[in-house]
Amino acid sequence: MKEVILLTGPPLNGRDEYITEALKLADEKSYAYYHVFDYIREVGKELGVKITRKNVLDFAISHQDLMNEIRDEAFSRIRKEIDESEMRFHLVSTPSLFRWGSGSVIGFTTSNLKLLRPDRVIIVLDDVLSVRRRIINDPEWFERFGENPENIKLTTLVMWREDAINHVKTLIHELKKEGTEVRYILQFGIRHPYRVFLDLVFHEAEKPLVYLSYPMTGHEEEYYHRVRDFYNKLSEHFTVLDPGALDDWWVVAEYDAQVNKNPSIKRIKIKHLLDGEQVEELDREDIEQATDILRRQLVERDFNLVDVSKAIAVYHYAEGVSAGVISEMAEAYRTLAAIYLYYPFKRRPSPFMEFYGMQNPSRRTMFKDEDEMIRAMIEEKEYWAKV
């Protein structure tokens, strides 16, 4: 049976680069990958219009009717190729929505999605500071911002993300009202290992989705090594979604730490999370404005990952209660996901954690040994209630 997967998201989040590298490692051969922009460029050429990466924004905003016609034809051709293909998986990649200046560029409309009929939608996301760095390192985009890093505001980047996600949600809602079902929308951070993306796309039936919940801030390095080791072991058997694969929280944490130290500070220095070396100075007011949106996006994204998962594995190698972990367990309970809790301490956990961690009275779901918990999850996945 054919499956169509729409891969989308905000611009400059590394979507196509990540997908291209991941697919080089794919053992699944029965798939086709459609980059919508390639089709747009081809249709434009046939109509006597030269569409390039450099001019597509201006062209789409200045000539909306013609761009809509070209985009619609691009989706028609992709649908025709899917219908004629013998491949099982069909991956269609295109941006969602992008506002620029006084206009906006729409990656797809409701009619495009009705034609495409995606079974799943994966919104591919990167953290905002990496997006900012990507702009600076891209000559064409850097030129659009006047070749001045000060013009690249975090507030702009978080709104790009907001607009892109909301566009997807709105259109999928419209599809559902008309009777077209999409299994799920998933917000996927590109810091996930490539193998996790491949499991998500190709092996979800054999390796069901599991959300990894753990206290994320204020711990020693050894703690995070333990979490990563557990993640790797769990990933051998499940498609494990990690909230840390899209980490904007460290921007907020750095801001809070520096403002607490110096309340009159105007510029916030932030080391990039990935290399720990490059330091960027950001305007305090810009971070303040972006932070309010980032905090909400963080909660909504984590709940989205819980909502699509069949089970949640709580790795609570910390005695202190984490409000985030408790909230994620509550969301998992609400959405019928199985809950497994690793809590290796003699001291009893909070009553709320214990309540959610002991939700299956006939089976043990609270563990002091992480390997034992993984074995239980493997053996019991057929008991999981979530379809």
GROMACS .gro file of C-alpha atoms in nm:
model
  387
    1MET     CA    1   0.000   0.000   0.000
    2LYS     CA    2   0.134   0.342  -0.095
    3GLU     CA    3   0.197   0.601   0.172
    4VAL     CA    4   0.243   0.973   0.109
    5ILE     CA    5   0.440   1.168   0.368
    6LEU     CA    6   0.451   1.547   0.352
    7LEU     CA    7   0.778   1.689   0.489
    8THR     CA    8   0.745   2.059   0.553
    9GLY     CA    9   0.821   2.343   0.794
   10PRO     CA   10   0.956   2.696   0.810
   11PRO     CA   11   1.232   2.815   0.574
   12LEU     CA   12   1.602   2.777   0.653
   13ASN     CA   13   1.549   2.501   0.909
   14GLY     CA   14   1.772   2.258   0.719
   15ARG     CA   15   1.487   2.033   0.607
   16ASP     CA   16   1.610   1.920   0.266
   17GLU     CA   17   1.975   1.900   0.372
   18TYR     CA   18   1.883   1.678   0.668
   19ILE     CA   19   1.649   1.456   0.466
   20THR     CA   20   1.903   1.415   0.184
   21GLU     CA   21   2.176   1.303   0.424
   22ALA     CA   22   1.939   1.070   0.610
   23LEU     CA   23   1.820   0.901   0.291
   24LYS     CA   24   2.178   0.816   0.195
   25LEU     CA   25   2.168   0.573   0.489
   26ALA     CA   26   1.828   0.422   0.410
   27ASP     CA   27   1.802   0.046   0.377
   28GLU     CA   28   1.448   0.091   0.243
   29LYS     CA   29   1.462   0.099  -0.139
   30SER     CA   30   1.092   0.135  -0.216
   31TYR     CA   31   1.063   0.512  -0.185
   32ALA     CA   32   1.052   0.822  -0.403
   33TYR     CA   33   1.151   1.173  -0.296
   34TYR     CA   34   0.983   1.476  -0.449
   35HIS     CA   35   1.130   1.823  -0.393
   36VAL     CA   36   0.841   2.053  -0.489
   37PHE     CA   37   1.072   2.342  -0.582
   38ASP     CA   38   1.227   2.129  -0.860
   39TYR     CA   39   0.882   2.086  -1.013
   40ILE     CA   40   0.801   2.456  -0.972
   41ARG     CA   41   1.121   2.546  -1.153
   42GLU     CA   42   1.038   2.300  -1.433
   43VAL     CA   43   0.681   2.428  -1.479
   44GLY     CA   44   0.799   2.789  -1.472
   45LYS     CA   45   1.056   2.718  -1.743
   46GLU     CA   46   0.783   2.573  -1.965
   47LEU     CA   47   0.583   2.894  -1.915
   48GLY     CA   48   0.881   3.112  -2.000
   49VAL     CA   49   0.953   3.206  -1.639
   50LYS     CA   50   1.296   3.158  -1.483
   51ILE     CA   51   1.244   3.074  -1.115
   52THR     CA   52   1.556   3.045  -0.902
   53ARG     CA   53   1.631   3.016  -0.533
   54LYS     CA   54   1.736   3.380  -0.542
   55ASN     CA   55   1.425   3.527  -0.706
   56VAL     CA   56   1.147   3.292  -0.594
   57LEU     CA   57   1.038   3.504  -0.296
   58ASP     CA   58   1.006   3.827  -0.491
   59PHE     CA   59   0.840   3.649  -0.782
   60ALA     CA   60   0.587   3.470  -0.560
   61ILE     CA   61   0.491   3.791  -0.379
   62SER     CA   62   0.478   4.011  -0.692
   63HIS     CA   63   0.303   3.761  -0.920
   64GLN     CA   64   0.080   3.562  -0.687
   65ASP     CA   65  -0.171   3.440  -0.946
   66LEU     CA   66   0.098   3.304  -1.178
   67MET     CA   67   0.288   3.150  -0.887
   68ASN     CA   68  -0.032   2.980  -0.766
   69GLU     CA   69  -0.084   2.838  -1.115
   70ILE     CA   70   0.274   2.709  -1.128
   71ARG     CA   71   0.254   2.558  -0.778
   72ASP     CA   72  -0.078   2.386  -0.853
   73GLU     CA   73   0.065   2.230  -1.168
   74ALA     CA   74   0.372   2.115  -0.973
   75PHE     CA   75   0.151   1.929  -0.724
   76SER     CA   76  -0.054   1.779  -1.009
   77ARG     CA   77   0.262   1.636  -1.165
   78ILE     CA   78   0.379   1.494  -0.834
   79ARG     CA   79   0.040   1.330  -0.777
   80LYS     CA   80   0.052   1.181  -1.128
   81GLU     CA   81   0.400   1.038  -1.063
   82ILE     CA   82   0.284   0.891  -0.732
   83ASP     CA   83  -0.016   0.726  -0.901
   84GLU     CA   84   0.206   0.573  -1.169
   85SER     CA   85   0.481   0.467  -0.929
   86GLU     CA   86   0.528   0.120  -0.783
   87MET     CA   87   0.716   0.258  -0.483
   88ARG     CA   88   0.568   0.217  -0.135
   89PHE     CA   89   0.676   0.543   0.032
   90HIS     CA   90   0.643   0.885  -0.130
   91LEU     CA   91   0.818   1.173   0.044
   92VAL     CA   92   0.711   1.521  -0.065
   93SER     CA   93   0.917   1.813   0.062
   94THR     CA   94   0.822   2.180   0.051
   95PRO     CA   95   0.813   2.479   0.287
   96SER     CA   96   0.485   2.551   0.463
   97LEU     CA   97   0.435   2.927   0.479
   98PHE     CA   98   0.680   3.213   0.476
   99ARG     CA   99   0.610   3.579   0.542
  100TRP     CA  100   0.858   3.822   0.393
  101GLY     CA  101   0.819   4.199   0.398
  102SER     CA  102   0.460   4.289   0.321
  103GLY     CA  103   0.373   3.958   0.157
  104SER     CA  104   0.378   3.586   0.211
  105VAL     CA  105   0.470   3.278   0.013
  106ILE     CA  106   0.239   2.979   0.054
  107GLY     CA  107   0.398   2.637   0.012
  108PHE     CA  108   0.065   2.460  -0.039
  109THR     CA  109  -0.309   2.523  -0.021
  110THR     CA  110  -0.598   2.307   0.094
  111SER     CA  111  -0.663   2.205  -0.268
  112ASN     CA  112  -0.297   2.101  -0.307
  113LEU     CA  113  -0.326   1.877   0.000
  114LYS     CA  114  -0.660   1.734  -0.115
  115LEU     CA  115  -0.484   1.631  -0.435
  116LEU     CA  116  -0.172   1.502  -0.256
  117ARG     CA  117  -0.366   1.316   0.017
  118PRO     CA  118  -0.081   1.286   0.272
  119ASP     CA  119  -0.107   1.005   0.524
  120ARG     CA  120   0.132   1.181   0.763
  121VAL     CA  121   0.276   1.530   0.795
  122ILE     CA  122   0.621   1.581   0.948
  123ILE     CA  123   0.718   1.939   1.031
  124VAL     CA  124   1.099   1.952   1.029
  125LEU     CA  125   1.243   2.209   1.272
  126ASP     CA  126   1.579   2.342   1.389
  127ASP     CA  127   1.660   2.560   1.691
  128VAL     CA  128   1.642   2.935   1.628
  129LEU     CA  129   2.010   3.009   1.686
  130SER     CA  130   2.109   2.748   1.428
  131VAL     CA  131   1.862   2.903   1.183
  132ARG     CA  132   2.021   3.242   1.250
  133ARG     CA  133   2.366   3.099   1.187
  134ARG     CA  134   2.245   2.935   0.866
  135ILE     CA  135   2.125   3.273   0.738
  136ILE     CA  136   2.458   3.437   0.816
  137ASN     CA  137   2.645   3.160   0.631
  138ASP     CA  138   2.418   3.175   0.324
  139PRO     CA  139   2.526   3.466   0.098
  140GLU     CA  140   2.188   3.499  -0.074
  141TRP     CA  141   1.992   3.509   0.250
  142PHE     CA  142   2.247   3.721   0.432
  143GLU     CA  143   2.215   3.976   0.152
  144ARG     CA  144   1.839   3.990   0.210
  145PHE     CA  145   1.909   4.095   0.568
  146GLY     CA  146   2.143   4.371   0.454
  147GLU     CA  147   2.450   4.159   0.537
  148ASN     CA  148   2.408   4.270   0.898
  149PRO     CA  149   2.358   4.009   1.173
  150GLU     CA  150   2.179   4.271   1.384
  151ASN     CA  151   1.892   4.260   1.135
  152ILE     CA  152   1.832   3.888   1.197
  153LYS     CA  153   1.603   3.896   1.499
  154LEU     CA  154   1.516   3.586   1.699
  155THR     CA  155   1.162   3.721   1.717
  156THR     CA  156   1.142   3.701   1.338
  157LEU     CA  157   1.267   3.343   1.337
  158VAL     CA  158   1.026   3.218   1.603
  159MET     CA  159   0.739   3.384   1.414
  160TRP     CA  160   0.847   3.206   1.094
  161ARG     CA  161   0.813   2.882   1.290
  162GLU     CA  162   0.479   2.988   1.438
  163ASP     CA  163   0.334   3.079   1.099
  164ALA     CA  164   0.457   2.758   0.935
  165ILE     CA  165   0.313   2.530   1.204
  166ASN     CA  166  -0.019   2.714   1.221
  167HIS     CA  167  -0.055   2.698   0.842
  168VAL     CA  168  -0.016   2.321   0.852
  169LYS     CA  169  -0.258   2.280   1.141
  170THR     CA  170  -0.522   2.499   0.975
  171LEU     CA  171  -0.510   2.317   0.643
  172ILE     CA  172  -0.510   1.968   0.796
  173HIS     CA  173  -0.812   2.072   1.003
  174GLU     CA  174  -0.986   2.174   0.680
  175LEU     CA  175  -0.901   1.837   0.525
  176LYS     CA  176  -1.045   1.651   0.821
  177LYS     CA  177  -1.370   1.850   0.799
  178GLU     CA  178  -1.401   1.730   0.440
  179GLY     CA  179  -1.337   1.368   0.535
  180THR     CA  180  -0.967   1.333   0.447
  181GLU     CA  181  -0.785   1.181   0.742
  182VAL     CA  182  -0.420   1.251   0.819
  183ARG     CA  183  -0.280   1.011   1.078
  184TYR     CA  184  -0.079   1.277   1.255
  185ILE     CA  185   0.120   1.597   1.236
  186LEU     CA  186   0.459   1.559   1.404
  187GLN     CA  187   0.706   1.835   1.495
  188PHE     CA  188   1.047   1.675   1.436
  189GLY     CA  189   1.376   1.831   1.551
  190ILE     CA  190   1.671   1.777   1.317
  191ARG     CA  191   1.908   1.696   1.605
  192HIS     CA  192   1.753   1.349   1.603
  193PRO     CA  193   2.000   1.095   1.463
  194TYR     CA  194   1.937   1.011   1.097
  195ARG     CA  195   1.843   0.653   1.190
  196VAL     CA  196   1.553   0.785   1.400
  197PHE     CA  197   1.417   0.979   1.103
  198LEU     CA  198   1.448   0.667   0.886
  199ASP     CA  199   1.269   0.458   1.151
  200LEU     CA  200   0.998   0.722   1.170
  201VAL     CA  201   0.942   0.727   0.795
  202PHE     CA  202   0.997   0.363   0.702
  203HIS     CA  203   0.978   0.140   1.012
  204GLU     CA  204   0.708   0.284   1.233
  205ALA     CA  205   0.503  -0.037   1.216
  206GLU     CA  206   0.790  -0.247   1.355
  207LYS     CA  207   0.934   0.021   1.582
  208PRO     CA  208   0.642   0.214   1.735
  209LEU     CA  209   0.679   0.575   1.841
  210VAL     CA  210   0.796   0.627   2.200
  211TYR     CA  211   0.850   0.966   2.364
  212LEU     CA  212   1.150   0.999   2.596
  213SER     CA  213   1.070   1.221   2.894
  214TYR     CA  214   1.342   1.337   3.132
  215PRO     CA  215   1.429   1.642   3.347
  216MET     CA  216   1.621   1.858   3.100
  217THR     CA  217   1.790   2.140   3.291
  218GLY     CA  218   2.031   2.193   3.579
  219HIS     CA  219   2.224   1.865   3.577
  220GLU     CA  220   2.586   1.755   3.555
  221GLU     CA  221   2.734   1.628   3.229
  222GLU     CA  222   2.733   1.269   3.354
  223TYR     CA  223   2.353   1.286   3.382
  224TYR     CA  224   2.314   1.373   3.014
  225HIS     CA  225   2.551   1.092   2.915
  226ARG     CA  226   2.327   0.850   3.102
  227VAL     CA  227   2.018   0.986   2.924
  228ARG     CA  228   2.192   0.955   2.587
  229ASP     CA  229   2.300   0.596   2.657
  230PHE     CA  230   1.945   0.506   2.755
  231TYR     CA  231   1.812   0.677   2.442
  232ASN     CA  232   2.046   0.471   2.224
  233LYS     CA  233   1.945   0.144   2.389
  234LEU     CA  234   1.576   0.226   2.359
  235SER     CA  235   1.620   0.327   1.992
  236GLU     CA  236   1.726  -0.025   1.904
  237HIS     CA  237   1.366  -0.135   1.957
  238PHE     CA  238   1.151   0.179   1.913
  239THR     CA  239   1.137   0.505   1.720
  240VAL     CA  240   1.231   0.733   2.007
  241LEU     CA  241   1.129   1.099   1.998
  242ASP     CA  242   1.360   1.321   2.202
  243PRO     CA  243   1.250   1.671   2.314
  244GLY     CA  244   1.620   1.763   2.331
  245ALA     CA  245   1.647   1.727   1.952
  246LEU     CA  246   1.507   2.080   1.924
  247ASP     CA  247   1.668   2.274   2.203
  248ASP     CA  248   1.582   2.642   2.228
  249TRP     CA  249   1.567   2.627   2.607
  250TRP     CA  250   1.936   2.695   2.650
  251VAL     CA  251   1.888   3.039   2.490
  252VAL     CA  252   1.627   3.117   2.754
  253ALA     CA  253   1.847   2.972   3.032
  254GLU     CA  254   2.148   3.180   2.926
  255TYR     CA  255   1.932   3.491   2.912
  256ASP     CA  256   1.793   3.427   3.263
  257ALA     CA  257   2.139   3.358   3.408
  258GLN     CA  258   2.298   3.672   3.264
  259VAL     CA  259   2.008   3.902   3.351
  260ASN     CA  260   2.001   3.769   3.708
  261LYS     CA  261   2.373   3.838   3.735
  262ASN     CA  262   2.348   4.186   3.582
  263PRO     CA  263   1.991   4.327   3.566
  264SER     CA  264   2.105   4.624   3.352
  265ILE     CA  265   2.274   4.412   3.083
  266LYS     CA  266   2.188   4.511   2.726
  267ARG     CA  267   2.366   4.244   2.521
  268ILE     CA  268   2.342   3.871   2.590
  269LYS     CA  269   2.638   3.651   2.498
  270ILE     CA  270   2.540   3.298   2.402
  271LYS     CA  271   2.774   3.014   2.309
  272HIS     CA  272   2.634   2.794   2.038
  273LEU     CA  273   2.510   2.468   2.184
  274LEU     CA  274   2.659   2.241   1.919
  275ASP     CA  275   3.020   2.358   1.903
  276GLY     CA  276   3.041   2.536   2.239
  277GLU     CA  277   3.278   2.785   2.083
  278GLN     CA  278   3.117   3.044   1.860
  279VAL     CA  279   2.979   3.325   2.075
  280GLU     CA  280   2.693   3.539   1.951
  281GLU     CA  281   2.586   3.866   2.107
  282LEU     CA  282   2.214   3.923   2.092
  283ASP     CA  283   2.002   4.219   2.185
  284ARG     CA  284   1.837   4.168   2.523
  285GLU     CA  285   1.504   4.313   2.411
  286ASP     CA  286   1.492   4.078   2.110
  287ILE     CA  287   1.551   3.773   2.330
  288GLU     CA  288   1.283   3.891   2.575
  289GLN     CA  289   1.027   3.916   2.298
  290ALA     CA  290   1.128   3.581   2.146
  291THR     CA  291   1.135   3.404   2.485
  292ASP     CA  292   0.762   3.441   2.549
  293ILE     CA  293   0.689   3.266   2.219
  294LEU     CA  294   0.967   3.009   2.259
  295ARG     CA  295   0.842   2.897   2.600
  296ARG     CA  296   0.493   2.833   2.464
  297GLN     CA  297   0.630   2.661   2.151
  298LEU     CA  298   0.840   2.433   2.370
  299VAL     CA  299   0.536   2.310   2.563
  300GLU     CA  300   0.322   2.271   2.252
  301ARG     CA  301   0.597   2.079   2.070
  302ASP     CA  302   0.659   1.838   2.358
  303PHE     CA  303   0.288   1.771   2.395
  304ASN     CA  304   0.270   1.712   2.019
  305LEU     CA  305   0.541   1.446   2.047
  306VAL     CA  306   0.360   1.283   2.341
  307ASP     CA  307   0.030   1.290   2.153
  308VAL     CA  308   0.164   1.099   1.852
  309SER     CA  309   0.353   0.841   2.061
  310LYS     CA  310   0.222   0.499   2.159
  311ALA     CA  311   0.413   0.507   2.487
  312ILE     CA  312   0.621   0.741   2.702
  313ALA     CA  313   0.946   0.629   2.866
  314VAL     CA  314   1.025   0.848   3.166
  315TYR     CA  315   1.395   0.846   3.255
  316HIS     CA  316   1.391   1.018   3.592
  317TYR     CA  317   1.750   0.991   3.709
  318ALA     CA  318   1.692   1.286   3.943
  319GLU     CA  319   1.522   1.295   4.282
  320GLY     CA  320   1.375   1.642   4.244
  321VAL     CA  321   1.030   1.669   4.089
  322SER     CA  322   1.024   1.799   3.730
  323ALA     CA  323   0.711   1.995   3.643
  324GLY     CA  324   0.772   1.925   3.274
  325VAL     CA  325   0.796   1.549   3.324
  326ILE     CA  326   0.481   1.538   3.540
  327SER     CA  327   0.294   1.740   3.275
  328GLU     CA  328   0.411   1.506   2.999
  329MET     CA  329   0.301   1.202   3.200
  330ALA     CA  330  -0.039   1.361   3.250
  331GLU     CA  331  -0.067   1.430   2.878
  332ALA     CA  332   0.031   1.071   2.800
  333TYR     CA  333  -0.232   0.946   3.046
  334ARG     CA  334  -0.493   1.171   2.883
  335THR     CA  335  -0.413   1.043   2.534
  336LEU     CA  336  -0.403   0.672   2.637
  337ALA     CA  337  -0.030   0.627   2.583
  338ALA     CA  338   0.141   0.359   2.793
  339ILE     CA  339   0.366   0.506   3.064
  340TYR     CA  340   0.690   0.352   3.189
  341LEU     CA  341   0.889   0.515   3.468
  342TYR     CA  342   1.255   0.463   3.554
  343TYR     CA  343   1.309   0.600   3.907
  344PRO     CA  344   1.609   0.434   4.081
  345PHE     CA  345   1.586   0.601   4.422
  346LYS     CA  346   1.474   0.464   4.762
  347ARG     CA  347   1.279   0.778   4.831
  348ARG     CA  348   0.924   0.760   4.699
  349PRO     CA  349   0.849   0.980   4.399
  350SER     CA  350   0.581   1.247   4.413
  351PRO     CA  351   0.228   1.103   4.441
  352PHE     CA  352   0.142   1.242   4.097
  353MET     CA  353   0.442   1.076   3.936
  354GLU     CA  354   0.359   0.755   4.117
  355PHE     CA  355  -0.004   0.771   4.005
  356TYR     CA  356   0.084   0.811   3.638
  357GLY     CA  357   0.378   0.571   3.664
  358MET     CA  358   0.158   0.294   3.805
  359GLN     CA  359  -0.131   0.329   3.562
  360ASN     CA  360  -0.136  -0.041   3.462
  361PRO     CA  361  -0.247  -0.231   3.775
  362SER     CA  362  -0.188  -0.575   3.619
  363ARG     CA  363   0.168  -0.498   3.504
  364ARG     CA  364   0.466  -0.331   3.659
  365THR     CA  365   0.546   0.002   3.495
  366MET     CA  366   0.779   0.161   3.752
  367PHE     CA  367   1.139   0.040   3.754
  368LYS     CA  368   1.472   0.082   3.931
  369ASP     CA  369   1.663  -0.094   3.652
  370GLU     CA  370   1.660   0.071   3.308
  371ASP     CA  371   1.736  -0.249   3.112
  372GLU     CA  372   1.451  -0.426   3.287
  373MET     CA  373   1.221  -0.141   3.186
  374ILE     CA  374   1.323  -0.168   2.822
  375ARG     CA  375   1.264  -0.545   2.828
  376ALA     CA  376   0.917  -0.488   2.976
  377MET     CA  377   0.833  -0.233   2.705
  378ILE     CA  378   0.938  -0.477   2.432
  379GLU     CA  379   0.735  -0.761   2.581
  380GLU     CA  380   0.426  -0.553   2.653
  381LYS     CA  381   0.392  -0.332   2.346
  382GLU     CA  382   0.105  -0.550   2.222
  383TYR     CA  383  -0.088  -0.445   2.534
  384TRP     CA  384  -0.061  -0.074   2.451
  385ALA     CA  385  -0.403   0.076   2.402
  386LYS     CA  386  -0.319   0.362   2.168
  387VAL     CA  387  -0.393   0.290   1.801
   0.00000   0.00000   0.00000
